[in-house]
PDB file of C-alpha atoms in Angstrom:
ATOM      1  CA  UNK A 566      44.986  25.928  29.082  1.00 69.00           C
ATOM      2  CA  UNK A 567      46.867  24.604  32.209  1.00 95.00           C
ATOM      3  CA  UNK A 568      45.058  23.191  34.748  1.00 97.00           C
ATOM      4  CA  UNK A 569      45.538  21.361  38.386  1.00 98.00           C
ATOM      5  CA  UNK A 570      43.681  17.936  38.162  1.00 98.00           C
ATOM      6  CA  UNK A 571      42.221  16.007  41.258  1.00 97.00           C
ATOM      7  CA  UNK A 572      42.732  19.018  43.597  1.00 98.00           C
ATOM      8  CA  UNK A 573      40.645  20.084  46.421  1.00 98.00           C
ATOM      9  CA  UNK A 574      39.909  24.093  45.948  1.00 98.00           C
ATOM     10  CA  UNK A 575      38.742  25.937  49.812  1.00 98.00           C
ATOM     11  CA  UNK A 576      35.561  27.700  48.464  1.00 98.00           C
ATOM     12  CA  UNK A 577      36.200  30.374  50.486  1.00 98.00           C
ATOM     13  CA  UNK A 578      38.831  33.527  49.171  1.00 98.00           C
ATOM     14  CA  UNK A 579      41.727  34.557  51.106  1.00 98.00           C
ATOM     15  CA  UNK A 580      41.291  38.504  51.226  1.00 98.00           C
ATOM     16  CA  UNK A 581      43.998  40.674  51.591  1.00 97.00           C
ATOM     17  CA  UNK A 582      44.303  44.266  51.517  1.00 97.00           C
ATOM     18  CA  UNK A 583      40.505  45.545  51.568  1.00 97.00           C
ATOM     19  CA  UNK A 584      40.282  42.816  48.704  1.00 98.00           C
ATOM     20  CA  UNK A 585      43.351  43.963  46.414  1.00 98.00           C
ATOM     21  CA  UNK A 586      44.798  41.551  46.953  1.00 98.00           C
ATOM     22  CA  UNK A 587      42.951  37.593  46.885  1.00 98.00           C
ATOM     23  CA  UNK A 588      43.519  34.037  46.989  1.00 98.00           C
ATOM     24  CA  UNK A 589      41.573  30.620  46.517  1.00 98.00           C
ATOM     25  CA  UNK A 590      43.776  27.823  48.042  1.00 98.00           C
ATOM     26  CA  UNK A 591      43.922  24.400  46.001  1.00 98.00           C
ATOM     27  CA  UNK A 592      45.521  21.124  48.086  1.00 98.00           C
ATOM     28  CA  UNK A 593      47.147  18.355  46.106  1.00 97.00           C
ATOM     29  CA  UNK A 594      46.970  14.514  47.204  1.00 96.00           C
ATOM     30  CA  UNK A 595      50.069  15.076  47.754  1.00 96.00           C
ATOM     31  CA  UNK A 596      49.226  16.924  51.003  1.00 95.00           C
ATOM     32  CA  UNK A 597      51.154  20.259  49.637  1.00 97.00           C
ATOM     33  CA  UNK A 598      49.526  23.474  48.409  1.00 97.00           C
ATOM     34  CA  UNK A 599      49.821  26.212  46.613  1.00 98.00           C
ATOM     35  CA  UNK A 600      47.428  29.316  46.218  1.00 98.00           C
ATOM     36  CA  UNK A 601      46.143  30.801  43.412  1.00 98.00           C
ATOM     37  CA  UNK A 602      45.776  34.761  43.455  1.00 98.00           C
ATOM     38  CA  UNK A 603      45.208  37.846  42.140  1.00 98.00           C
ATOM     39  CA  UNK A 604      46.823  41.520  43.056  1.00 98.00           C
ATOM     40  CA  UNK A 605      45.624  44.899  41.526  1.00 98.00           C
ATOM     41  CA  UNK A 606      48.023  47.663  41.024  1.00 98.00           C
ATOM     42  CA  UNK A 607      49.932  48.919  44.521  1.00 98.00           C
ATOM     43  CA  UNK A 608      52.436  48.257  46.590  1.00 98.00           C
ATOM     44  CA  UNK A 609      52.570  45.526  48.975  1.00 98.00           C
ATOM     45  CA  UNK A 610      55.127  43.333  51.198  1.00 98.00           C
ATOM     46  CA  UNK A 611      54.161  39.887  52.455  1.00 97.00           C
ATOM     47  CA  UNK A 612      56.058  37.705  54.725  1.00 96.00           C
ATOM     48  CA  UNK A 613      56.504  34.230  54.509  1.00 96.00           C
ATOM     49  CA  UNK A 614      56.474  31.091  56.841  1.00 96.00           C
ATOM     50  CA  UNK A 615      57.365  28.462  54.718  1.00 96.00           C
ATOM     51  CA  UNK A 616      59.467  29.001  51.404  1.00 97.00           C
ATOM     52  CA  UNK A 617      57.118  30.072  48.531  1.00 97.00           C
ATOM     53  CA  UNK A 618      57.528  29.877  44.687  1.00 98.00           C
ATOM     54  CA  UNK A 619      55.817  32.442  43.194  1.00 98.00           C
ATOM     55  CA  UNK A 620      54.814  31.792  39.306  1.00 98.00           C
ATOM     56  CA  UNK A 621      53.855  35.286  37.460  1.00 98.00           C
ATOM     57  CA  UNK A 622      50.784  33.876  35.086  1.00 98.00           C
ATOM     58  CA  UNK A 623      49.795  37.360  33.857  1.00 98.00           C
ATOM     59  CA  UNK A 624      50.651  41.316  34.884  1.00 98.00           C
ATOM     60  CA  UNK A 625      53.540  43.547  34.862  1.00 98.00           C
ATOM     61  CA  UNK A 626      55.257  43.513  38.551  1.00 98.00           C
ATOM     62  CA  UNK A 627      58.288  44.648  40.065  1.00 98.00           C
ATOM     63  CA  UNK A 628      59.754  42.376  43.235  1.00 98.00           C
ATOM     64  CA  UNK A 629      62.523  43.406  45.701  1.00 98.00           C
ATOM     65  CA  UNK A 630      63.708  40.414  47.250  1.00 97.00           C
ATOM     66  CA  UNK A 631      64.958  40.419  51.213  1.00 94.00           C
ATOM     67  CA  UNK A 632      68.506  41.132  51.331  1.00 92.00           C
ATOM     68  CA  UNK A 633      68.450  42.647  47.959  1.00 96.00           C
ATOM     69  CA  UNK A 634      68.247  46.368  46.884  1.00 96.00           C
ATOM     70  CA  UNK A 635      67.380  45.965  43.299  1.00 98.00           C
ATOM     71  CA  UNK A 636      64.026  45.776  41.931  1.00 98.00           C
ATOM     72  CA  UNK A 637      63.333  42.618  39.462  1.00 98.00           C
ATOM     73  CA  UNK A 638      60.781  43.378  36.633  1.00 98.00           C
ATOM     74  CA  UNK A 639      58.671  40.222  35.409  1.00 98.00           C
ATOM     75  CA  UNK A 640      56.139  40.826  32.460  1.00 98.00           C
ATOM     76  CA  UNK A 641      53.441  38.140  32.309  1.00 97.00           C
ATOM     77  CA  UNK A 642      55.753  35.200  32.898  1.00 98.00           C
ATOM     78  CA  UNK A 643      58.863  33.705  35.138  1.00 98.00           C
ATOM     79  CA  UNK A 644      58.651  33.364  38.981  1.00 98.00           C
ATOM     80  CA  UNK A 645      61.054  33.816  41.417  1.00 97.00           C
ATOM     81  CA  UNK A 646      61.438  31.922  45.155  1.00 97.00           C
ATOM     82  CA  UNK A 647      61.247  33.704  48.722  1.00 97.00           C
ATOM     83  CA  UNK A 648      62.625  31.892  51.451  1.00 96.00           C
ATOM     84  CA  UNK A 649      61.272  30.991  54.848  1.00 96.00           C
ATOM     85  CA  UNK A 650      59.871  33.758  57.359  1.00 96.00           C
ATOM     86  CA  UNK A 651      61.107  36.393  55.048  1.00 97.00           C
ATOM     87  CA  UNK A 652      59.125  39.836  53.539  1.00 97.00           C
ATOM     88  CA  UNK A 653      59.769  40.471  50.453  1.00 97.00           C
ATOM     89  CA  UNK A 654      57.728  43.691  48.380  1.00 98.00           C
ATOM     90  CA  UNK A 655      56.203  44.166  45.351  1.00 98.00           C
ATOM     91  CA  UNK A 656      54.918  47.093  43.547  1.00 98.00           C
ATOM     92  CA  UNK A 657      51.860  45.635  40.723  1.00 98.00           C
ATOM     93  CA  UNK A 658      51.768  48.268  37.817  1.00 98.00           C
ATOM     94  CA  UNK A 659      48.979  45.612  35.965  1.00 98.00           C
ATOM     95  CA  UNK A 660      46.583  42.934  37.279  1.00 98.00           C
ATOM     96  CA  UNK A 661      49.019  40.496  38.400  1.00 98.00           C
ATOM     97  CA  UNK A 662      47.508  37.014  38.220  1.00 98.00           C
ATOM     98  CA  UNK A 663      50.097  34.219  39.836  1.00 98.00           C
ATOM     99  CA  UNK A 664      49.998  30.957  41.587  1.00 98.00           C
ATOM    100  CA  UNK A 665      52.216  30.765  45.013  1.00 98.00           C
ATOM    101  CA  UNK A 666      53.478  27.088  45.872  1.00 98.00           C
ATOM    102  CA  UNK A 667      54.204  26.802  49.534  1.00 97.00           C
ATOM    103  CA  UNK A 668      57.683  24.575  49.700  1.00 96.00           C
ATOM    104  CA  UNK A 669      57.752  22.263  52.705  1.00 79.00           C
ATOM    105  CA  UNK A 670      60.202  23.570  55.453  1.00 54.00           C
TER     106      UNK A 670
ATOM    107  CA  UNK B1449      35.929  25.156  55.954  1.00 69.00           C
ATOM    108  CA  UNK B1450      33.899  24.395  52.681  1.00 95.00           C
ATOM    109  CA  UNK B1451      35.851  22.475  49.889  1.00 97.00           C
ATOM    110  CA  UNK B1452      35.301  21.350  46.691  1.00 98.00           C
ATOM    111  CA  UNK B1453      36.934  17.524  46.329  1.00 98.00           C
ATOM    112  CA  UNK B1454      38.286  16.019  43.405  1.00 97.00           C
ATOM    113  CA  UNK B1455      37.606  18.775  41.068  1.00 98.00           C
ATOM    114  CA  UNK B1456      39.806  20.259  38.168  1.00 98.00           C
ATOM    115  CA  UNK B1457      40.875  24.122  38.652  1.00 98.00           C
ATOM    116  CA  UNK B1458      41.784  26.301  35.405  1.00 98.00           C
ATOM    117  CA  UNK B1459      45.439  28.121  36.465  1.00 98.00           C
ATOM    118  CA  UNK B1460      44.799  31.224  34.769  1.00 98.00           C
ATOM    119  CA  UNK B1461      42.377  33.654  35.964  1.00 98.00           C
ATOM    120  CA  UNK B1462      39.686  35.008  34.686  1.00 98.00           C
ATOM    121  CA  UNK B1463      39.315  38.572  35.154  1.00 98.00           C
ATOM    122  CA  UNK B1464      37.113  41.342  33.974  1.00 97.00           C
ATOM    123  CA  UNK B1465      36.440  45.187  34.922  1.00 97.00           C
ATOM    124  CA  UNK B1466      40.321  45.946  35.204  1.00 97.00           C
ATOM    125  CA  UNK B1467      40.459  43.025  37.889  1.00 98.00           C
ATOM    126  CA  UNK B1468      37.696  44.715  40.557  1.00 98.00           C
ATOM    127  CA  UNK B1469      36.505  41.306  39.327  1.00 98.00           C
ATOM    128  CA  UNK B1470      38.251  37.880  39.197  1.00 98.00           C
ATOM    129  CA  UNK B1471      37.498  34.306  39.142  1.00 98.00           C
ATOM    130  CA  UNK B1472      39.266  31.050  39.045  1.00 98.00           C
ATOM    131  CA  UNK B1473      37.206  27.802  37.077  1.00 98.00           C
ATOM    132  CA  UNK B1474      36.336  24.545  38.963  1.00 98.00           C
ATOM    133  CA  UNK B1475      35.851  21.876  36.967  1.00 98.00           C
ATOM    134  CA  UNK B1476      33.517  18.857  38.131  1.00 97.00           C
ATOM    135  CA  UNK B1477      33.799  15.030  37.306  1.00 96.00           C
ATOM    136  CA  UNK B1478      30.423  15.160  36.314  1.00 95.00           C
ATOM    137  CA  UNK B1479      31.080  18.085  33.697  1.00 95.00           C
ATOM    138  CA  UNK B1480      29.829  20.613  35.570  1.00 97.00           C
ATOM    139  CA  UNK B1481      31.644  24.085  36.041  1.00 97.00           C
ATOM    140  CA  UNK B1482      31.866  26.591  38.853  1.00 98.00           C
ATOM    141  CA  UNK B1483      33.879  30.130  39.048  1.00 98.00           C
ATOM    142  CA  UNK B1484      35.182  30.894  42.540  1.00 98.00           C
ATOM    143  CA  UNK B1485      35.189  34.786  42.309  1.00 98.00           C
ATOM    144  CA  UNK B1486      35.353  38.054  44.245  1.00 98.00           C
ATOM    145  CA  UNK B1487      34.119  41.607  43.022  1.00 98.00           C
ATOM    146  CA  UNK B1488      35.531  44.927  44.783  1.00 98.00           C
ATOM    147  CA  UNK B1489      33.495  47.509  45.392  1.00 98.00           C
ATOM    148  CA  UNK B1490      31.493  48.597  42.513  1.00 98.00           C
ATOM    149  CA  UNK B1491      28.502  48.812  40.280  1.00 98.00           C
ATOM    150  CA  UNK B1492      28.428  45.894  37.578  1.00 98.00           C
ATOM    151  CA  UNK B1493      26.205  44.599  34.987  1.00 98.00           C
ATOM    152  CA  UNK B1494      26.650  41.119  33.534  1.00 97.00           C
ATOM    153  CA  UNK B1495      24.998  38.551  30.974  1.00 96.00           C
ATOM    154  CA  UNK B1496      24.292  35.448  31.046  1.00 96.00           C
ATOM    155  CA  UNK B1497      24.773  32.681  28.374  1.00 96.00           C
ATOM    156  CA  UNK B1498      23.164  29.529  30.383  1.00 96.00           C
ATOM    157  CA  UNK B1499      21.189  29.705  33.752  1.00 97.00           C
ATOM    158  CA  UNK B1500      23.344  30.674  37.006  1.00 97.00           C
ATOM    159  CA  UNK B1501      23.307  30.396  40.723  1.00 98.00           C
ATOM    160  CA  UNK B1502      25.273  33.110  42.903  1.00 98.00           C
ATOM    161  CA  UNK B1503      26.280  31.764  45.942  1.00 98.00           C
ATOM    162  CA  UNK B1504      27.099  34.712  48.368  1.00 98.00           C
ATOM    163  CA  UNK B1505      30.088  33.384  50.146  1.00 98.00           C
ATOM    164  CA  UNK B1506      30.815  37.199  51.895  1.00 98.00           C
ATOM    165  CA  UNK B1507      30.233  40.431  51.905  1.00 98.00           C
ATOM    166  CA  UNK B1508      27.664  42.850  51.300  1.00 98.00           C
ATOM    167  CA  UNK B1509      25.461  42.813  47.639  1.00 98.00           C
ATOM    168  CA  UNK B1510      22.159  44.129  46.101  1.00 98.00           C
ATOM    169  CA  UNK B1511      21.430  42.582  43.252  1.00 98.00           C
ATOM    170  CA  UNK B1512      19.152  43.683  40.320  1.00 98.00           C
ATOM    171  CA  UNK B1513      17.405  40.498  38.524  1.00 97.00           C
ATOM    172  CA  UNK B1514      16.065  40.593  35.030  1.00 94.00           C
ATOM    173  CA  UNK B1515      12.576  42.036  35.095  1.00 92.00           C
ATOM    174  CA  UNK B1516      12.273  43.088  38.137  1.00 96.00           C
ATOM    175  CA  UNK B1517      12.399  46.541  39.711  1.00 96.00           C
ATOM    176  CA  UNK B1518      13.419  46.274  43.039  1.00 98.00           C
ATOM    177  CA  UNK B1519      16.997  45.769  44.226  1.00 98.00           C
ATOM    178  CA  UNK B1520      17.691  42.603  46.653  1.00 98.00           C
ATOM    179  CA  UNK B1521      20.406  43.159  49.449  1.00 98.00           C
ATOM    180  CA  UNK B1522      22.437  40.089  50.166  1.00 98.00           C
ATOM    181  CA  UNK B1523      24.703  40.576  53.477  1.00 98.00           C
ATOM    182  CA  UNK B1524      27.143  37.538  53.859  1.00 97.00           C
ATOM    183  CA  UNK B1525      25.227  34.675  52.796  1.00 98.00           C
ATOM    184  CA  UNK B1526      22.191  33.411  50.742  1.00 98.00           C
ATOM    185  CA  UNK B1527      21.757  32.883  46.711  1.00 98.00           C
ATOM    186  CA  UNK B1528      19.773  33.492  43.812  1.00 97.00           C
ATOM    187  CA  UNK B1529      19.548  32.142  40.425  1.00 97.00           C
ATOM    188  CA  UNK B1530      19.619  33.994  36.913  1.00 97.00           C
ATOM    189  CA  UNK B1531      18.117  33.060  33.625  1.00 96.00           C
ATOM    190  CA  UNK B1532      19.666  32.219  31.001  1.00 96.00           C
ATOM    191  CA  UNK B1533      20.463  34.812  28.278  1.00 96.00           C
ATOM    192  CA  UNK B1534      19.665  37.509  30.572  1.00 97.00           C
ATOM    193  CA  UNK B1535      21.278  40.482  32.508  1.00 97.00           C
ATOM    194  CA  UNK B1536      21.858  41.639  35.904  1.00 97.00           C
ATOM    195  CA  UNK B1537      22.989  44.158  37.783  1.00 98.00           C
ATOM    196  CA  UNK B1538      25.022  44.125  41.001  1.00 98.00           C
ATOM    197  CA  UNK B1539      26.106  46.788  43.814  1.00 98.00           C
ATOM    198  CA  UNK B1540      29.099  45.155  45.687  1.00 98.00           C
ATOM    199  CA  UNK B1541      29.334  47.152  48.819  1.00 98.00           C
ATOM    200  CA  UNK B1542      32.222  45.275  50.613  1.00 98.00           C
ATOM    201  CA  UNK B1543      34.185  42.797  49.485  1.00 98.00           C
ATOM    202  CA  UNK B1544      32.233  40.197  47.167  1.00 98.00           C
ATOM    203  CA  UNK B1545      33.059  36.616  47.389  1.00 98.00           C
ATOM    204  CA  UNK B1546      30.987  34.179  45.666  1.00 98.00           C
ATOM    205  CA  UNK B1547      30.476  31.050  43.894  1.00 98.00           C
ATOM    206  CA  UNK B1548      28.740  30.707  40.798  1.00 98.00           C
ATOM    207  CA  UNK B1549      27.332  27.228  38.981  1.00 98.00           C
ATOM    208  CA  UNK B1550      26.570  27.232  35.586  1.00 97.00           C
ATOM    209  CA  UNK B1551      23.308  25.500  35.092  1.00 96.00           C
ATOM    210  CA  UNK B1552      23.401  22.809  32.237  1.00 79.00           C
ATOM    211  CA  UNK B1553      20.974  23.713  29.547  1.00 54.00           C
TER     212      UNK B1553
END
């Protein structure tokens, strides 16, 4: 089972959506972060500040990318980068569990 | 902002009733475990396996212990502990964040 090791997790969620969508943010000694998250089926965009990596851990979800017109499946695994101050969509057909890693600008 | 320092966090979610509820596991250095979670709106029974304390980090709860008759409202903050072994009910009337310890046996 993976796991993050010497982190410091905010105890309190990130709620999005009436709750649909929500986050619990972990730091790294590091000084980065990334968040880990859970969306339920819908449709959502989200913009970015910083770059993000988004990992898919679990769900079925479709992502259209800015500048792009084609919808990208993922199916419980792979994850796919948005860049800086961007919006990017996604439409969740299953609970989509992932973990976001904010890239420093 | 409340933190937990040091501490281990499981990647994968855990998630139950379709994803109306999720958690993430927090791992302590002295082997203790916490779940970071939120519940949507809803009407939930659990069970326990060891002793737990709810933590209401936000939003708006009644809560049905184990032997008792009367429901307990919980707005935004405050806690209460459940047996061991035992069932209880919850009616999350906004969205639920909380944090639960598992107490050692």
């Amino acid at each position: 089972m993976s796991e993050f090791k010497n982190v410091t997790v905010v105890k309190n969620a990130n709620v999005y959506f009436e709750g649909k969508v929500t986050s619990r943010t972990v730091l790294f000694a590091d000084g980065s972060k990334k968040t880990l998250g859970v969306m339920l089926p819908g449709e959502y965009e989200f913009g970015t500040s910083v770059a993000e990596e988004m990992e898919v851990l679990a769900g079925k979800v479709e992502i259209l990318l800015p500048g792009e017109s084609e919808w990208k499946l993922f199916d419980g695994e792979g994850s796919f980068f948005v860049p800086a101050n961007a919006k990017f969509k996604l439409k969740v057909h299953s609970v989509f569990d992932y973990c976001c890693s904010y890239l420093a600008g």
